XYZ file of C-alpha atoms in Angstrom:
355
model
C -133.388 151.666 -34.098
C -134.387 147.901 -33.198
C -137.751 145.997 -33.624
C -140.009 146.681 -30.636
C -139.350 144.486 -28.115
C -136.404 143.137 -29.914
C -132.774 143.331 -27.773
C -130.013 142.434 -29.834
C -127.044 141.094 -28.343
C -123.790 140.092 -29.613
C -124.948 135.887 -29.768
C -127.512 137.661 -32.815
C -124.595 138.244 -34.668
C -123.284 135.821 -37.569
C -120.546 135.540 -38.494
C -121.189 134.451 -42.466
C -117.737 134.072 -44.052
C -114.657 134.984 -44.019
C -112.376 135.340 -47.206
C -108.918 136.238 -48.042
C -107.678 133.175 -47.721
C -108.086 132.820 -44.245
C -110.515 130.071 -42.258
C -110.137 131.307 -38.767
C -109.571 134.485 -37.052
C -105.933 135.645 -36.621
C -104.345 134.632 -33.056
C -101.749 138.447 -33.100
C -102.264 141.829 -33.435
C -101.168 143.551 -36.379
C -100.768 141.391 -39.027
C -103.933 141.966 -41.346
C -105.662 145.112 -42.308
C -109.882 143.479 -41.470
C -112.560 144.577 -44.145
C -115.988 143.579 -42.339
C -119.335 143.255 -44.566
C -122.739 143.104 -42.433
C -125.932 143.024 -43.183
C -128.154 144.548 -40.494
C -125.594 144.774 -37.757
C -122.702 147.290 -36.898
C -119.519 145.679 -36.521
C -116.364 146.264 -36.842
C -113.100 144.517 -35.410
C -110.167 146.302 -33.416
C -106.835 144.520 -34.335
C -105.517 145.507 -31.217
C -107.964 143.957 -29.587
C -108.324 141.352 -31.817
C -112.703 141.302 -30.549
C -115.356 142.286 -32.979
C -117.103 145.575 -31.694
C -121.023 145.181 -32.343
C -122.883 148.749 -31.848
C -126.552 148.740 -33.695
C -127.717 145.238 -34.532
C -130.840 145.915 -36.734
C -132.141 142.645 -37.699
C -134.647 140.523 -35.469
C -132.753 137.353 -36.230
C -130.073 137.100 -37.507
C -127.220 139.377 -38.321
C -124.507 138.404 -40.740
C -121.305 139.257 -41.566
C -117.815 138.530 -44.268
C -114.748 139.287 -43.331
C -111.895 139.925 -45.551
C -108.422 139.158 -43.691
C -105.461 140.787 -45.683
C -101.877 140.123 -44.425
C -100.109 143.193 -43.677
C -96.407 143.857 -46.311
C -93.400 141.597 -46.382
C -91.485 144.351 -44.756
C -92.979 143.595 -41.484
C -89.932 140.276 -42.120
C -88.386 140.635 -38.642
C -85.148 141.613 -39.633
C -86.343 144.674 -41.938
C -87.804 145.791 -39.260
C -85.348 145.739 -36.659
C -83.168 147.776 -38.986
C -85.696 150.215 -39.515
C -85.217 150.925 -36.130
C -80.902 151.143 -36.345
C -79.963 154.548 -34.222
C -83.296 154.935 -32.304
C -83.412 154.505 -28.405
C -84.106 151.156 -27.171
C -84.816 151.402 -23.769
C -81.686 152.092 -20.878
C -79.661 150.819 -24.592
C -79.929 151.514 -28.253
C -79.237 150.023 -31.941
C -76.516 150.881 -33.308
C -75.242 150.443 -37.138
C -71.358 148.993 -36.773
C -69.691 145.386 -37.461
C -73.847 144.574 -37.949
C -76.437 146.019 -36.429
C -76.586 144.960 -32.757
C -78.206 146.600 -29.086
C -75.570 147.677 -26.866
C -76.512 148.770 -23.094
C -77.310 147.940 -19.521
C -80.739 146.914 -21.061
C -81.656 147.519 -24.374
C -85.226 146.847 -25.752
C -84.288 143.204 -27.126
C -86.198 141.036 -25.766
C -88.255 138.517 -27.947
C -89.970 134.845 -27.366
C -88.940 132.135 -28.509
C -89.012 128.169 -28.498
C -92.237 129.628 -25.424
C -89.330 131.164 -23.706
C -87.242 134.014 -23.137
C -84.551 135.048 -25.330
C -82.663 138.276 -26.615
C -81.795 139.629 -29.938
C -77.675 139.802 -30.178
C -78.243 142.120 -33.675
C -78.794 141.862 -37.148
C -76.254 140.721 -39.735
C -75.052 140.443 -43.355
C -72.992 137.168 -44.258
C -69.009 138.784 -43.025
C -70.886 136.605 -39.524
C -72.681 133.625 -41.115
C -72.131 133.301 -44.336
C -75.338 133.284 -46.221
C -74.890 135.591 -49.233
C -77.451 138.576 -50.176
C -79.541 138.080 -47.028
C -78.941 139.757 -43.558
C -79.971 137.730 -40.450
C -81.482 138.205 -37.111
C -79.095 136.446 -33.794
C -80.700 135.908 -30.632
C -79.384 134.410 -27.862
C -81.380 132.389 -25.194
C -81.125 134.824 -21.102
C -80.327 132.413 -19.082
C -78.260 129.576 -19.314
C -78.987 125.999 -20.232
C -76.114 124.257 -17.522
C -72.334 124.819 -17.191
C -70.601 122.181 -19.234
C -67.110 121.377 -20.706
C -66.558 123.401 -23.929
C -64.636 120.197 -24.468
C -64.109 117.326 -22.657
C -61.036 116.145 -23.661
C -59.819 119.226 -22.458
C -58.535 120.883 -27.200
C -60.079 123.970 -27.801
C -61.470 122.739 -31.210
C -64.510 123.858 -31.732
C -66.044 121.245 -34.078
C -65.376 118.510 -32.321
C -65.708 119.650 -28.752
C -68.112 118.580 -26.354
C -70.231 121.637 -26.049
C -71.026 122.018 -29.993
C -72.485 117.907 -30.268
C -74.440 118.163 -27.707
C -76.654 121.898 -28.723
C -76.603 121.111 -32.199
C -77.159 116.584 -31.137
C -79.363 117.067 -28.394
C -80.670 120.408 -27.890
C -81.095 121.109 -31.070
C -83.083 118.513 -30.927
C -84.940 117.958 -28.080
C -83.473 114.497 -26.690
C -82.027 113.544 -23.791
C -77.745 113.645 -24.019
C -77.487 112.829 -20.650
C -76.189 109.184 -21.595
C -74.483 110.718 -24.345
C -70.062 110.489 -24.375
C -70.460 114.314 -24.375
C -72.965 115.362 -22.061
C -69.410 116.096 -18.875
C -69.994 119.244 -15.964
C -66.199 119.024 -15.754
C -63.396 117.246 -17.934
C -64.487 112.965 -18.163
C -65.166 113.441 -14.283
C -68.662 114.770 -13.450
C -71.938 114.187 -15.438
C -74.252 116.309 -16.750
C -77.491 116.557 -16.955
C -78.254 117.038 -20.281
C -81.682 115.431 -20.647
C -82.915 118.651 -22.918
C -86.479 116.713 -24.364
C -88.831 119.413 -22.409
C -85.949 122.435 -22.575
C -84.581 121.950 -25.301
C -85.281 123.621 -29.199
C -88.311 122.271 -29.992
C -89.751 121.540 -33.248
C -92.141 124.364 -34.365
C -88.730 126.816 -33.220
C -86.601 124.418 -34.974
C -88.254 126.349 -38.444
C -87.949 128.922 -37.910
C -83.240 128.517 -37.599
C -80.924 129.306 -40.605
C -77.990 126.781 -40.218
C -75.019 128.947 -40.223
C -71.002 129.095 -40.984
C -69.136 130.034 -37.416
C -65.987 131.631 -37.469
C -63.134 129.964 -35.106
C -60.781 131.963 -34.984
C -59.167 133.654 -32.249
C -56.166 136.575 -29.655
C -54.073 135.507 -27.964
C -54.216 137.700 -25.795
C -57.024 139.695 -23.901
C -54.790 143.519 -24.187
C -56.642 143.932 -27.539
C -60.315 146.381 -28.264
C -63.423 144.909 -29.279
C -62.664 145.847 -32.839
C -59.199 143.435 -32.516
C -61.335 139.553 -31.929
C -63.850 140.883 -34.414
C -61.903 140.869 -37.064
C -59.237 137.684 -35.845
C -62.394 135.653 -35.142
C -62.350 135.760 -39.412
C -58.991 135.689 -40.013
C -57.694 132.490 -41.420
C -54.543 133.003 -40.402
C -55.720 133.017 -36.200
C -56.182 129.879 -34.770
C -54.418 127.402 -33.800
C -52.178 124.822 -35.876
C -54.767 122.033 -37.190
C -58.130 124.005 -36.824
C -60.459 124.742 -38.836
C -60.375 128.726 -39.116
C -64.657 128.088 -39.541
C -67.891 125.055 -38.826
C -71.198 124.985 -39.479
C -74.021 124.648 -37.547
C -77.365 125.667 -35.723
C -76.446 126.525 -32.742
C -73.673 127.974 -31.523
C -72.489 130.459 -28.402
C -71.353 133.940 -28.931
C -68.666 135.667 -30.269
C -66.374 137.915 -27.270
C -66.842 140.191 -30.128
C -70.276 140.147 -28.924
C -69.852 140.637 -26.046
C -67.431 143.761 -26.365
C -70.096 145.026 -28.355
C -73.209 144.478 -26.646
C -71.153 147.919 -23.950
C -72.951 151.307 -24.847
C -69.943 152.734 -26.504
C -71.104 156.670 -24.632
C -69.803 154.517 -21.887
C -67.317 152.667 -22.123
C -64.475 153.705 -25.310
C -64.095 150.502 -28.299
C -60.753 151.605 -27.710
C -60.843 149.267 -24.153
C -59.357 146.640 -24.307
C -62.047 143.118 -22.726
C -59.457 143.072 -20.190
C -60.584 146.620 -18.850
C -63.834 145.635 -19.075
C -65.180 144.805 -14.788
C -66.146 148.494 -14.325
C -69.224 150.277 -14.113
C -68.675 152.085 -16.526
C -67.993 148.899 -19.345
C -69.465 145.411 -17.853
C -72.031 147.917 -15.683
C -73.077 148.537 -18.768
C -72.822 145.127 -20.878
C -76.286 143.901 -21.129
C -74.868 140.659 -22.441
C -72.810 140.188 -19.080
C -74.514 137.564 -16.366
C -73.553 137.370 -13.202
C -71.425 133.672 -13.584
C -68.680 132.514 -15.688
C -69.865 131.770 -18.988
C -68.406 130.151 -22.885
C -68.080 131.913 -25.576
C -67.069 129.813 -29.342
C -63.727 131.582 -29.667
C -60.853 129.707 -28.807
C -57.103 130.467 -27.863
C -55.114 130.557 -30.715
C -51.689 130.649 -29.545
C -52.657 127.398 -27.248
C -53.922 123.966 -27.914
C -56.547 123.791 -25.142
C -57.334 127.125 -23.816
C -61.047 129.103 -24.773
C -61.800 132.384 -24.391
C -64.847 133.457 -21.611
C -66.959 136.166 -19.753
C -66.080 136.022 -15.618
C -68.421 137.427 -14.512
C -67.430 140.661 -13.171
C -67.264 141.500 -16.507
C -63.799 141.752 -18.268
C -62.046 138.758 -20.732
C -59.765 135.639 -19.816
C -59.210 132.521 -20.563
C -58.906 129.047 -19.234
C -58.616 124.796 -20.426
C -61.466 123.764 -22.326
C -62.397 120.521 -19.968
C -63.691 123.632 -17.035
C -67.393 123.845 -16.421
C -68.960 127.534 -17.207
C -72.688 128.554 -18.171
C -73.724 128.273 -21.487
C -76.271 129.803 -23.388
C -76.917 128.675 -26.345
C -77.131 131.154 -29.898
C -78.872 130.633 -32.963
C -79.450 133.289 -36.368
C -83.148 133.056 -37.522
C -84.492 132.986 -41.481
C -84.657 135.593 -42.985
C -88.759 135.463 -43.670
C -89.398 134.717 -40.023
C -92.120 137.084 -39.878
C -92.684 140.549 -37.421
C -95.774 140.214 -35.506
C -96.354 142.586 -32.584
C -94.419 143.243 -29.480
C -92.122 146.595 -28.203
C -89.343 144.699 -27.734
C -89.179 145.288 -23.489
C -89.462 141.957 -21.263
C -92.954 142.683 -21.048
C -93.600 142.789 -24.167
C -91.311 140.913 -26.480
C -91.124 140.557 -29.539
C -93.693 137.881 -31.129
C -92.388 136.248 -34.370
C -94.160 133.861 -37.102
C -92.381 131.774 -39.997
């Protein structure tokens, strides 16, 4: 019932106050529980659409409402939320606990919106992967390459001193132009590249989410090994070329060779399969990390000074000289307090996060 001649509209509703520490309305769904107390109106705040639903305004003059937004439990930290999905089917793939919680399969639901573009989640890992004690960190990779670059223009497989390490951590990380630097090469020192990351580099709000970590630099001398051997060798300080560091720190790196190996659906391609034999429909055809290009990994070859492991466009693993130019996809770890806001991880509904 309304007063005679009164035709109420949403314009007759006034939000009198916002409480619970909030001065604005939420911009993400699923992040708050909401209470609405009204005088002269029946109002519900729809958390899925982020809109007020007014069913009745009984005052001829302005109705008033107070809104209370309460942040949901910290169990919505992204790392905890993803771990809770372990063992479940995720799109055309699954999330499994295997030397970390990893996405495997042809196209699992591991899409995430980061840096205003599409990235994908490799998995959730403890200190054995990143060196940060007593915490699980989410590891992500850019869906697309930022270009084809020499791993190291001087043809040595020393990652902390390599061209690509400096491009990623000095220029891409800071969203600056590294084209005129001494690191921007597509092949040896003979082909300069375009390394202007002003627009495509990591923007300030997203840099705040990144956790600096330890990157392990061991590697085998042969690709006739299964993924588990590569994983162990990466963290083995004896599996390095003479004089090389077994690890380094940094904000941005590349995928490990074992990351690629574990991205294959294990029910289709047995974990005992050598990475040299991955160029089949059952193996590379069910590995979401496989792209249609030669792609660098961070993993050096341990028995010579200049070779680095990479993924062939047909899906098997090989090595070649560090001065070659291969596709480069940045990889990084998110801080443990990055929060899950919404999304199901599909390409059309990627995970939305906040710090």
